[in-house]
Short mmCIF file of C-alpha atoms in Angstrom, two decimals:
data_model
loop_
_atom_site.label_atom_id
_atom_site.label_comp_id
_atom_site.label_asym_id
_atom_site.label_seq_id
_atom_site.Cartn_x
_atom_site.Cartn_y
_atom_site.Cartn_z
CA MET A 26 17.05 87.40 -7.98
CA ASN A 27 18.73 84.94 -5.75
CA SER A 28 20.22 87.66 -3.56
CA LYS A 29 16.90 89.25 -3.03
CA SER A 30 15.35 85.90 -2.21
CA SER A 31 18.02 85.04 0.39
CA GLY A 32 17.71 88.48 2.02
CA GLY A 33 13.96 88.09 2.22
CA ARG A 34 14.16 84.72 3.93
CA LEU A 35 16.69 86.00 6.45
CA GLU A 36 14.55 88.97 7.24
CA ALA A 37 11.56 86.73 7.60
CA PHE A 38 13.55 84.46 10.00
CA PHE A 39 14.53 87.31 12.33
CA THR A 40 11.05 88.79 12.11
CA GLY A 41 9.42 85.52 13.13
CA LYS A 42 10.61 82.79 15.53
CA GLY A 43 14.26 83.36 14.71
CA PHE A 44 14.36 86.50 16.76
CA TYR A 45 13.47 84.62 19.93
CA ILE A 46 15.97 81.91 19.22
CA VAL A 47 18.79 84.43 18.87
CA LEU A 48 17.63 86.21 22.04
CA PHE A 49 17.64 82.88 23.92
CA LEU A 50 21.14 82.03 22.70
CA CYS A 51 22.44 85.44 23.78
CA ALA A 52 20.89 85.03 27.21
CA ALA A 53 22.39 81.58 27.47
CA VAL A 54 25.82 82.88 26.50
CA ILE A 55 25.52 85.67 29.08
CA GLY A 56 24.37 83.22 31.77
CA VAL A 57 27.17 80.78 31.08
CA SER A 58 29.71 83.61 31.14
CA ALA A 59 28.32 84.89 34.44
CA TRP A 60 28.41 81.39 35.93
CA MET A 61 31.98 80.84 34.79
CA MET A 62 33.05 84.19 36.24
CA ALA A 63 31.32 83.43 39.55
CA ALA A 64 32.88 79.98 39.65
CA GLY A 65 36.29 81.45 38.87
CA GLU A 66 35.98 84.06 41.62
CA ARG A 67 34.85 81.40 44.11
CA THR A 68 37.77 79.15 43.17
CA MET A 69 40.21 82.07 43.46
CA ALA A 70 38.81 83.00 46.88
CA GLU A 71 39.19 79.39 48.04
CA ASP A 72 42.77 79.31 46.74
CA ILE A 73 43.60 82.54 48.56
CA SER A 74 42.00 81.23 51.76
CA ARG A 75 43.94 77.95 51.49
CA MET A 76 47.22 79.83 50.89
CA ASN A 77 46.58 82.04 53.91
CA ARG A 78 45.92 79.00 56.10
CA GLU A 79 49.08 77.30 54.91
CA SER A 80 51.10 80.46 55.55
CA MET A 81 49.67 80.75 59.05
CA GLU A 82 50.42 77.09 59.75
CA LYS A 83 54.05 77.62 58.69
CA HIS A 84 54.45 80.70 60.85
CA ARG A 85 52.45 79.53 63.84
CA VAL A 86 54.25 80.11 67.15
CA GLU A 87 53.46 77.67 69.88
CA THR A 88 53.42 79.13 73.37
CA VAL A 89 54.93 76.79 75.94
CA ILE A 90 54.14 77.56 79.56
CA LEU A 91 56.92 76.37 81.84
CA PRO A 92 56.21 75.63 85.48
CA PRO A 93 57.89 78.03 87.97
CA GLU A 94 61.29 76.90 89.15
CA GLN A 95 61.35 75.60 92.64
CA GLU A 96 63.94 77.17 94.91
CA THR A 97 66.51 74.66 96.01
CA GLN A 98 66.84 74.68 99.74
CA PRO A 99 70.48 74.55 100.94
CA ALA A 100 71.37 71.33 102.59
CA MET A 101 71.54 71.71 106.33
CA ALA A 102 74.87 70.77 107.83
CA PRO A 103 74.54 68.02 110.38
CA GLU A 104 74.96 69.10 113.96
CA THR A 105 78.41 68.55 115.34
CA GLN A 106 78.48 66.01 118.09
CA VAL A 107 80.55 66.92 121.13
CA LEU A 108 81.80 63.84 122.88
CA ARG A 109 82.12 63.82 126.63
CA PRO A 110 85.34 62.75 128.30
CA GLU A 111 85.15 59.27 129.79
CA SER A 112 85.86 60.73 133.21
CA GLU A 113 82.65 62.75 132.98
CA ILE A 114 80.35 59.93 131.82
CA PRO A 115 77.87 59.40 134.67
CA GLU A 116 77.55 56.08 136.39
CA PRO A 117 74.35 54.08 135.76
CA GLY A 118 71.51 55.62 137.69
CA GLU A 119 73.08 59.08 137.91
CA ALA A 120 71.29 62.04 136.40
CA ASP A 121 72.80 62.83 133.02
CA GLU A 122 72.94 66.35 131.60
CA VAL A 123 72.17 67.15 127.98
CA TRP A 124 75.13 68.10 125.78
CA ARG A 125 74.27 70.07 122.65
CA ALA A 126 76.26 71.06 119.58
CA GLY A 127 78.03 74.33 120.30
CA ASP A 128 78.62 73.61 123.99
CA VAL A 129 82.10 74.79 124.94
CA ILE A 130 84.36 72.42 126.82
CA GLU A 131 87.37 74.14 128.29
CA ALA A 132 90.55 72.24 127.56
CA ALA A 133 92.63 71.45 130.60
CA ALA A 134 95.98 73.23 130.81
CA PRO A 135 98.92 71.01 129.85
CA VAL A 136 100.73 69.56 132.84
CA TYR A 137 104.33 70.69 133.24
CA ALA A 138 107.04 69.14 135.40
CA TRP A 139 108.82 71.12 138.08
CA PRO A 140 112.14 72.37 136.65
CA VAL A 141 113.86 72.26 140.05
CA GLU A 142 112.96 71.19 143.57
CA GLY A 143 112.60 73.84 146.24
CA GLN A 144 110.36 76.21 148.12
CA ILE A 145 108.78 79.20 146.38
CA GLU A 146 110.42 82.40 147.60
CA ARG A 147 108.41 84.80 145.46
CA TYR A 148 105.07 84.15 143.75
CA HIS A 149 103.57 85.26 140.48
CA ASP A 150 102.07 88.75 140.89
CA ALA A 151 101.52 90.09 137.38
CA ASN A 152 98.61 92.32 138.44
CA VAL A 153 99.67 93.24 141.98
CA LEU A 154 102.62 95.38 143.01
CA THR A 155 104.96 93.73 145.55
CA TYR A 156 108.08 95.01 147.20
CA ASP A 157 111.35 94.09 145.42
CA ALA A 158 114.20 93.71 147.92
CA THR A 159 116.89 94.11 145.25
CA MET A 160 115.47 97.10 143.37
CA ARG A 161 113.96 98.52 146.57
CA ASP A 162 110.71 99.46 144.92
CA TRP A 163 107.23 98.11 144.22
CA ARG A 164 106.72 96.16 141.01
CA THR A 165 104.96 93.19 139.46
CA HIS A 166 106.56 89.74 139.27
CA GLU A 167 105.82 87.75 136.12
CA GLY A 168 107.15 84.38 137.24
CA ILE A 169 107.93 82.43 140.39
CA ASP A 170 111.26 82.21 142.20
CA ILE A 171 112.07 78.66 143.35
CA MET A 172 114.75 78.43 146.05
CA ALA A 173 117.57 76.00 145.17
CA PRO A 174 121.28 75.64 145.93
CA LEU A 175 123.82 77.22 143.59
CA GLY A 176 124.66 74.75 140.83
CA GLU A 177 121.45 72.70 141.28
CA THR A 178 120.37 71.03 138.00
CA VAL A 179 117.52 72.72 136.10
CA THR A 180 115.46 70.53 133.74
CA ALA A 181 112.89 71.18 131.03
CA ALA A 182 109.33 71.49 132.33
CA HIS A 183 107.66 70.59 129.01
CA ALA A 184 108.65 69.22 125.61
CA GLY A 185 109.69 71.80 123.03
CA SER A 186 112.39 73.50 121.02
CA VAL A 187 114.95 75.89 122.51
CA GLU A 188 113.95 79.25 121.04
CA SER A 189 116.60 81.50 122.55
CA VAL A 190 119.61 81.56 124.85
CA LYS A 191 120.62 85.06 125.95
CA GLN A 192 122.20 87.22 128.62
CA ASP A 193 119.73 89.69 130.12
CA ASP A 194 120.77 92.78 132.11
CA LEU A 195 118.29 92.03 134.91
CA PHE A 196 117.58 88.27 134.70
CA GLY A 197 121.07 87.05 133.75
CA THR A 198 121.35 83.88 131.66
CA VAL A 199 117.90 83.12 130.21
CA VAL A 200 116.75 80.07 128.19
CA THR A 201 113.34 80.14 126.46
CA VAL A 202 111.68 76.95 125.19
CA ALA A 203 108.76 77.09 122.72
CA HIS A 204 106.26 74.23 123.00
CA GLY A 205 104.46 74.58 119.66
CA ASP A 206 101.01 75.25 121.16
CA GLY A 207 101.50 78.95 121.88
CA GLY A 208 103.09 78.20 125.24
CA ARG A 209 106.66 79.02 126.28
CA THR A 210 108.68 78.41 129.42
CA VAL A 211 111.41 80.79 130.60
CA TYR A 212 114.32 79.72 132.81
CA ALA A 213 116.27 82.69 134.23
CA ASN A 214 119.14 83.28 136.70
CA LEU A 215 120.92 80.25 135.27
CA ALA A 216 124.66 79.67 135.41
CA GLU A 217 126.52 81.41 132.58
CA MET A 218 127.00 78.26 130.49
CA PRO A 219 123.61 76.53 129.89
CA ALA A 220 123.48 72.92 128.65
CA VAL A 221 121.40 73.65 125.52
CA SER A 222 121.66 75.71 122.34
CA VAL A 223 119.08 77.35 120.07
CA GLY A 224 117.21 74.73 118.05
CA ASP A 225 117.75 71.85 120.50
CA TRP A 226 114.71 69.71 121.23
CA VAL A 227 114.11 68.91 124.89
CA GLU A 228 111.74 66.56 126.68
CA PRO A 229 110.53 66.94 130.27
CA GLY A 230 113.46 66.11 132.55
CA ASP A 231 116.20 66.98 130.02
CA VAL A 232 118.90 69.22 131.51
CA ILE A 233 118.60 72.92 130.66
CA GLY A 234 121.41 74.21 132.87
CA ALA A 235 122.13 74.92 136.52
CA VAL A 236 120.99 77.44 139.12
CA GLY A 237 123.30 80.47 139.00
CA ALA A 238 123.68 83.99 140.37
CA THR A 239 123.58 85.97 137.12
CA ALA A 240 120.30 87.87 137.67
CA LEU A 241 121.44 91.29 138.89
CA GLY A 242 117.81 92.33 139.25
CA GLU A 243 117.23 89.62 141.87
CA ILE A 244 120.64 89.39 143.50
CA GLY A 245 119.17 90.61 146.80
CA GLN A 246 117.36 87.27 147.18
CA GLY A 247 118.80 83.85 147.90
CA THR A 248 119.95 81.55 145.09
CA HIS A 249 116.97 80.51 143.06
CA LEU A 250 115.56 79.75 139.61
CA HIS A 251 113.28 82.37 138.11
CA PHE A 252 110.67 80.35 136.19
CA ALA A 253 107.94 81.89 134.00
CA VAL A 254 105.25 80.63 131.61
CA THR A 255 103.66 82.59 128.74
CA VAL A 256 100.71 81.61 126.55
CA ASP A 257 100.37 83.47 123.24
CA GLY A 258 102.75 86.11 124.58
CA VAL A 259 100.84 86.69 127.83
CA ASN A 260 102.40 85.87 131.20
CA VAL A 261 100.38 83.36 133.21
CA ASN A 262 100.76 81.88 136.65
CA PRO A 263 103.15 78.89 136.45
CA LEU A 264 101.38 77.26 139.38
CA ASP A 265 98.36 76.74 137.11
CA TYR A 266 100.53 74.36 135.03
CA LEU A 267 102.82 72.74 137.58
CA PRO A 268 101.56 69.69 139.52
CA GLY A 269 100.37 70.54 143.02
#
């Protein structure tokens, strides 16, 4: 009896207002579940978005724009000043010329002393053929022949070191002095025994030897000193170096 009574009341509950109450509770459960799922998805999406931002922040590459390098201009060397010799400085009131860097000033030839006193018998003719009384032909003459008595003292024309002392088939006893600036002086037709040896240092006026008669190639002339000057191996006119 009790079982039947309980079953009847339960059936009456669901048939009446109880049905709506159960329906409302189910709807509420479904709504709450839906809200929780939506909230969970929104929270997950926010977490994923935050993680992506943090990852991007960690891996962000900053681009630095550097200004273009400026080319360094080479320093310009200062112009070389060329000083004028005192002898060429104009007097006050005279017109002065402009000297610029790069202007060439020819150096004056060094002044040599005469190696022996006497008249010139034969001049320097390195580019012109002249008649040779001894050889009886026409040839150039690369020095000057200075007339002087046999045995007359011959002295150094310029300071330097004796480079060679030799016996030449044509010019006899020959002494060559090197001056250290590319210039050399040659003293030929000396007596057989000169007063210097190779390596000796001589100053202008120091004795080289004496006028001789050893130059077979010039024996047809009077007694003389054959004197020559070379610059960098090229024969030049001795009169350009000897005082006038």
